[in-house]
mmCIF file of C-alpha atoms in Angstrom:
data_model
loop_
_atom_site.group_PDB
_atom_site.id
_atom_site.type_symbol
_atom_site.label_atom_id
_atom_site.label_comp_id
_atom_site.label_asym_id
_atom_site.label_seq_id
_atom_site.Cartn_x
_atom_site.Cartn_y
_atom_site.Cartn_z
ATOM 1 C CA MET A 1 -0.112 0.052 0.316
ATOM 2 C CA THR A 2 1.667 3.609 -1.133
ATOM 3 C CA CYS A 3 1.338 7.096 0.752
ATOM 4 C CA ASP A 4 -1.177 7.637 -1.583
ATOM 5 C CA ASP A 5 -3.673 4.651 -1.546
ATOM 6 C CA ARG A 6 -3.930 5.425 1.660
ATOM 7 C CA TYR A 7 -4.631 8.872 1.540
ATOM 8 C CA ASP A 8 -7.362 7.658 -0.806
ATOM 9 C CA ARG A 9 -9.054 5.148 1.266
ATOM 10 C CA ARG A 10 -9.522 7.678 3.753
ATOM 11 C CA ASP A 11 -10.500 10.414 1.435
ATOM 12 C CA LEU A 12 -13.390 8.486 0.483
ATOM 13 C CA GLY A 13 -14.291 7.422 4.043
ATOM 14 C CA LEU A 14 -14.097 11.067 4.537
ATOM 15 C CA LEU A 15 -17.093 11.241 2.150
ATOM 16 C CA LEU A 16 -19.452 8.531 2.174
ATOM 17 C CA LEU A 17 -19.379 10.213 6.636
ATOM 18 C CA ARG A 18 -19.779 13.510 5.720
ATOM 19 C CA LEU A 19 -22.843 12.473 2.633
ATOM 20 C CA GLY A 20 -24.728 9.917 5.146
ATOM 21 C CA THR A 21 -24.117 12.217 7.698
ATOM 22 C CA GLY A 22 -25.115 14.928 5.850
ATOM 23 C CA GLY A 23 -27.918 13.238 4.011
ATOM 24 C CA VAL A 24 -29.728 12.234 7.551
ATOM 25 C CA LEU A 25 -29.087 16.353 9.253
ATOM 26 C CA ALA A 26 -30.605 17.915 6.127
ATOM 27 C CA ALA A 27 -33.522 15.434 5.836
ATOM 28 C CA HIS A 28 -34.618 15.486 9.211
ATOM 29 C CA GLY A 29 -34.122 19.386 8.513
ATOM 30 C CA THR A 30 -36.273 19.503 5.831
ATOM 31 C CA GLN A 31 -39.189 17.392 7.663
ATOM 32 C CA LYS A 32 -39.312 20.559 10.209
ATOM 33 C CA LEU A 33 -38.399 23.649 8.068
ATOM 34 C CA PHE A 34 -40.927 21.851 4.544
ATOM 35 C CA GLY A 35 -43.081 19.055 6.365
ATOM 36 C CA TRP A 36 -40.985 17.133 3.867
ATOM 37 C CA PHE A 37 -40.156 13.099 4.531
ATOM 38 C CA GLY A 38 -44.041 12.344 6.571
ATOM 39 C CA GLY A 39 -42.018 16.177 8.638
ATOM 40 C CA HIS A 40 -44.566 18.356 11.215
ATOM 41 C CA GLY A 41 -43.647 22.125 9.238
ATOM 42 C CA LEU A 42 -43.258 24.628 10.929
ATOM 43 C CA GLU A 43 -46.452 24.866 12.299
ATOM 44 C CA GLY A 44 -46.837 21.320 14.309
ATOM 45 C CA THR A 45 -42.556 20.923 14.723
ATOM 46 C CA GLY A 46 -43.256 24.676 16.292
ATOM 47 C CA ALA A 47 -45.882 23.531 18.748
ATOM 48 C CA PHE A 48 -43.919 20.714 19.826
ATOM 49 C CA MET A 49 -41.058 22.780 20.489
ATOM 50 C CA GLU A 50 -43.343 25.009 22.697
ATOM 51 C CA SER A 51 -44.924 21.701 24.820
ATOM 52 C CA VAL A 52 -40.641 20.480 25.294
ATOM 53 C CA GLY A 53 -39.291 24.061 26.391
ATOM 54 C CA TYR A 54 -38.237 25.522 23.577
ATOM 55 C CA ALA A 55 -39.754 29.183 23.438
ATOM 56 C CA PRO A 56 -40.904 30.501 21.004
ATOM 57 C CA GLY A 57 -41.624 27.231 19.790
ATOM 58 C CA LYS A 58 -41.406 28.773 15.683
ATOM 59 C CA ALA A 59 -38.031 30.564 15.802
ATOM 60 C CA SER A 60 -36.581 27.831 17.690
ATOM 61 C CA ALA A 61 -38.374 25.286 15.534
ATOM 62 C CA THR A 62 -36.802 27.233 12.633
ATOM 63 C CA ALA A 63 -33.550 27.896 13.666
ATOM 64 C CA SER A 64 -33.025 24.264 14.480
ATOM 65 C CA GLY A 65 -34.292 23.075 11.278
ATOM 66 C CA LEU A 66 -32.388 25.302 9.808
ATOM 67 C CA ALA A 67 -29.321 24.653 11.804
ATOM 68 C CA GLU A 68 -29.882 20.177 10.275
ATOM 69 C CA THR A 69 -30.524 21.337 7.094
ATOM 70 C CA GLY A 70 -27.992 24.248 6.231
ATOM 71 C CA GLY A 71 -25.352 22.097 7.951
ATOM 72 C CA GLY A 72 -26.103 18.878 6.918
ATOM 73 C CA ALA A 73 -26.149 20.187 3.171
ATOM 74 C CA LEU A 74 -23.277 21.732 3.854
ATOM 75 C CA LEU A 75 -21.337 18.917 5.738
ATOM 76 C CA ALA A 76 -22.398 16.564 2.457
ATOM 77 C CA LEU A 77 -21.009 19.101 0.686
ATOM 78 C CA GLY A 78 -17.595 18.977 2.079
ATOM 79 C CA LEU A 79 -18.032 23.244 2.386
ATOM 80 C CA ALA A 80 -17.332 25.460 5.631
ATOM 81 C CA THR A 81 -17.287 21.997 7.726
ATOM 82 C CA PRO A 82 -16.200 23.835 10.359
ATOM 83 C CA ALA A 83 -19.255 25.221 10.582
ATOM 84 C CA ALA A 84 -21.301 22.998 8.887
ATOM 85 C CA GLY A 85 -20.435 20.185 11.646
ATOM 86 C CA ALA A 86 -20.874 22.157 14.949
ATOM 87 C CA ALA A 87 -24.065 23.872 13.687
ATOM 88 C CA ALA A 88 -24.903 20.810 13.505
ATOM 89 C CA ALA A 89 -23.345 19.211 16.679
ATOM 90 C CA GLY A 90 -25.674 22.732 18.539
ATOM 91 C CA ALA A 91 -28.991 20.898 17.343
ATOM 92 C CA MET A 92 -28.346 17.843 17.951
ATOM 93 C CA ALA A 93 -27.287 19.060 22.041
ATOM 94 C CA GLY A 94 -30.586 20.477 21.884
ATOM 95 C CA ALA A 95 -32.443 17.397 20.218
ATOM 96 C CA ALA A 96 -30.424 15.329 22.688
ATOM 97 C CA ALA A 97 -31.598 17.391 25.878
ATOM 98 C CA VAL A 98 -35.064 16.433 24.899
ATOM 99 C CA HIS A 99 -34.734 12.857 25.166
ATOM 100 C CA ALA A 100 -31.981 12.894 27.908
ATOM 101 C CA PRO A 101 -35.170 11.894 30.532
ATOM 102 C CA ASN A 102 -35.580 8.947 28.637
ATOM 103 C CA GLY A 103 -32.441 7.415 28.921
ATOM 104 C CA PHE A 104 -29.476 5.983 26.179
ATOM 105 C CA PHE A 105 -31.403 3.995 24.172
ATOM 106 C CA ASN A 106 -33.151 5.002 21.594
ATOM 107 C CA ALA A 107 -35.822 2.803 21.498
ATOM 108 C CA GLU A 108 -36.406 4.043 24.636
ATOM 109 C CA GLY A 109 -37.040 7.681 23.724
ATOM 110 C CA GLY A 110 -33.547 8.413 24.307
ATOM 111 C CA TYR A 111 -31.024 10.313 22.925
ATOM 112 C CA GLU A 112 -28.797 8.295 21.598
ATOM 113 C CA TYR A 113 -29.473 8.291 17.457
ATOM 114 C CA ALA A 114 -29.081 13.065 18.301
ATOM 115 C CA ALA A 115 -25.730 11.317 20.970
ATOM 116 C CA THR A 116 -24.600 10.356 17.177
ATOM 117 C CA LEU A 117 -25.616 12.115 15.000
ATOM 118 C CA GLY A 118 -24.271 15.465 16.991
ATOM 119 C CA LEU A 119 -20.700 13.278 17.022
ATOM 120 C CA ALA A 120 -20.630 12.224 13.951
ATOM 121 C CA ALA A 121 -21.042 16.399 12.445
ATOM 122 C CA ALA A 122 -18.494 17.266 15.824
ATOM 123 C CA GLY A 123 -16.111 14.732 14.164
ATOM 124 C CA LEU A 124 -16.014 16.261 10.497
ATOM 125 C CA ALA A 125 -15.920 19.492 12.082
ATOM 126 C CA VAL A 126 -12.606 18.599 13.685
ATOM 127 C CA THR A 127 -11.575 16.183 11.042
ATOM 128 C CA GLY A 128 -12.296 18.124 7.835
ATOM 129 C CA PRO A 129 -13.304 17.125 5.223
ATOM 130 C CA GLY A 130 -10.559 14.758 2.698
ATOM 131 C CA ARG A 131 -9.615 16.064 -0.608
ATOM 132 C CA LEU A 132 -13.799 14.877 -2.281
ATOM 133 C CA SER A 133 -14.669 18.318 -1.211
ATOM 134 C CA LEU A 134 -15.005 21.762 -1.794
ATOM 135 C CA ASP A 135 -13.557 22.668 0.837
ATOM 136 C CA HIS A 136 -10.672 21.112 -0.764
ATOM 137 C CA ALA A 137 -11.461 23.001 -4.353
ATOM 138 C CA LEU A 138 -11.734 26.108 -3.134
ATOM 139 C CA GLY A 139 -8.530 26.209 -0.865
ATOM 140 C CA HIS A 140 -10.168 25.216 1.857
ATOM 141 C CA VAL A 141 -10.102 29.279 2.318
ATOM 142 C CA LEU A 142 -13.939 28.134 5.129
ATOM 143 C CA ASP A 143 -11.783 25.520 6.327
ATOM 144 C CA ARG A 144 -9.299 26.886 8.768
ATOM 145 C CA GLY A 145 -7.458 26.011 11.302
ATOM 146 C CA TRP A 146 -8.261 28.507 13.302
ATOM 147 C CA MET A 147 -11.715 28.043 12.125
ATOM 148 C CA VAL A 148 -12.517 24.941 14.510
ATOM 149 C CA PRO A 149 -12.530 25.326 17.991
ATOM 150 C CA ALA A 150 -13.483 29.643 17.134
ATOM 151 C CA ALA A 151 -16.788 27.591 15.522
ATOM 152 C CA LEU A 152 -17.147 24.767 18.165
ATOM 153 C CA ALA A 153 -17.063 27.042 20.955
ATOM 154 C CA GLY A 154 -19.509 29.202 19.804
ATOM 155 C CA THR A 155 -21.753 26.652 19.206
ATOM 156 C CA ALA A 156 -21.235 25.562 22.993
ATOM 157 C CA ALA A 157 -21.721 28.731 24.150
ATOM 158 C CA VAL A 158 -25.375 29.405 22.653
ATOM 159 C CA THR A 159 -26.675 25.605 22.439
ATOM 160 C CA ALA A 160 -25.352 25.483 26.065
ATOM 161 C CA LEU A 161 -27.815 29.284 27.115
ATOM 162 C CA VAL A 162 -30.568 27.441 24.276
ATOM 163 C CA VAL A 163 -30.662 24.267 26.904
ATOM 164 C CA GLY A 164 -30.158 25.950 30.376
ATOM 165 C CA ALA A 165 -33.545 28.534 29.123
ATOM 166 C CA ARG A 166 -34.710 25.725 28.332
ATOM 167 C CA ASN A 167 -34.450 23.447 31.787
ATOM 168 C CA ARG A 168 -35.644 26.891 33.551
ATOM 169 C CA ARG A 169 -39.030 26.713 32.033
ATOM 170 C CA LEU A 170 -39.342 23.698 32.337
ATOM 171 C CA ARG A 171 -38.424 23.860 36.166
ATOM 172 C CA LYS A 172 -40.764 26.505 36.294
ATOM 173 C CA ARG A 173 -43.725 24.713 34.836
ATOM 174 C CA GLN A 174 -43.208 22.159 37.201
ATOM 175 C CA GLN A 175 -43.130 24.243 40.394
ATOM 176 C CA GLY A 176 -46.282 24.207 42.034
ATOM 177 C CA THR A 177 -47.495 20.905 41.352
ATOM 178 C CA GLN A 178 -47.038 17.677 43.141
ATOM 179 C CA ASP A 179 -47.807 14.448 43.280
ATOM 180 C CA PRO A 180 -50.239 13.292 45.362
ATOM 181 C CA LEU A 181 -49.231 11.519 48.433
ATOM 182 C CA PHE A 182 -51.230 8.351 48.248
ATOM 183 C CA GLU A 183 -53.481 7.391 46.120
ATOM 184 C CA GLU A 184 -57.052 7.523 46.144
#
């Protein structure tokens, strides 16, 4: 095996990972934005987002739909990979927060699926898109080394604020409600 063969395999592997992860994220986001693929569109998704503590619901649905659709499409293309991966990872962190009370496994409604997509997106942001990408074709003008920590740190800060605000809203909703002490 020559050095070029190894890099060709690596680039092909990154392309497959980008296409798969980015494609799933983009499809998932279009469910929120447009109601495609059996989704509920902005109205239905907005109502759901509001019910799980993300307010305002329609704005939250728009933000998460854009992060998933845009981040996923850009990941698939290998364009602006640090920002694309960070945006998608942030959206998946917000989704994981909703599913966390159900445990890890997706079969139980847990955060397994969101965590997997988020980690794959973050991994691509860190690793880069490989040579079979628009970033490579454009000379990596949107994929500089400094962009990786900047995009991930910025997204982490915003995600922490959004999820923190959601958690405060949920706690406030639950204040004043108490389970009965005795069954009737």
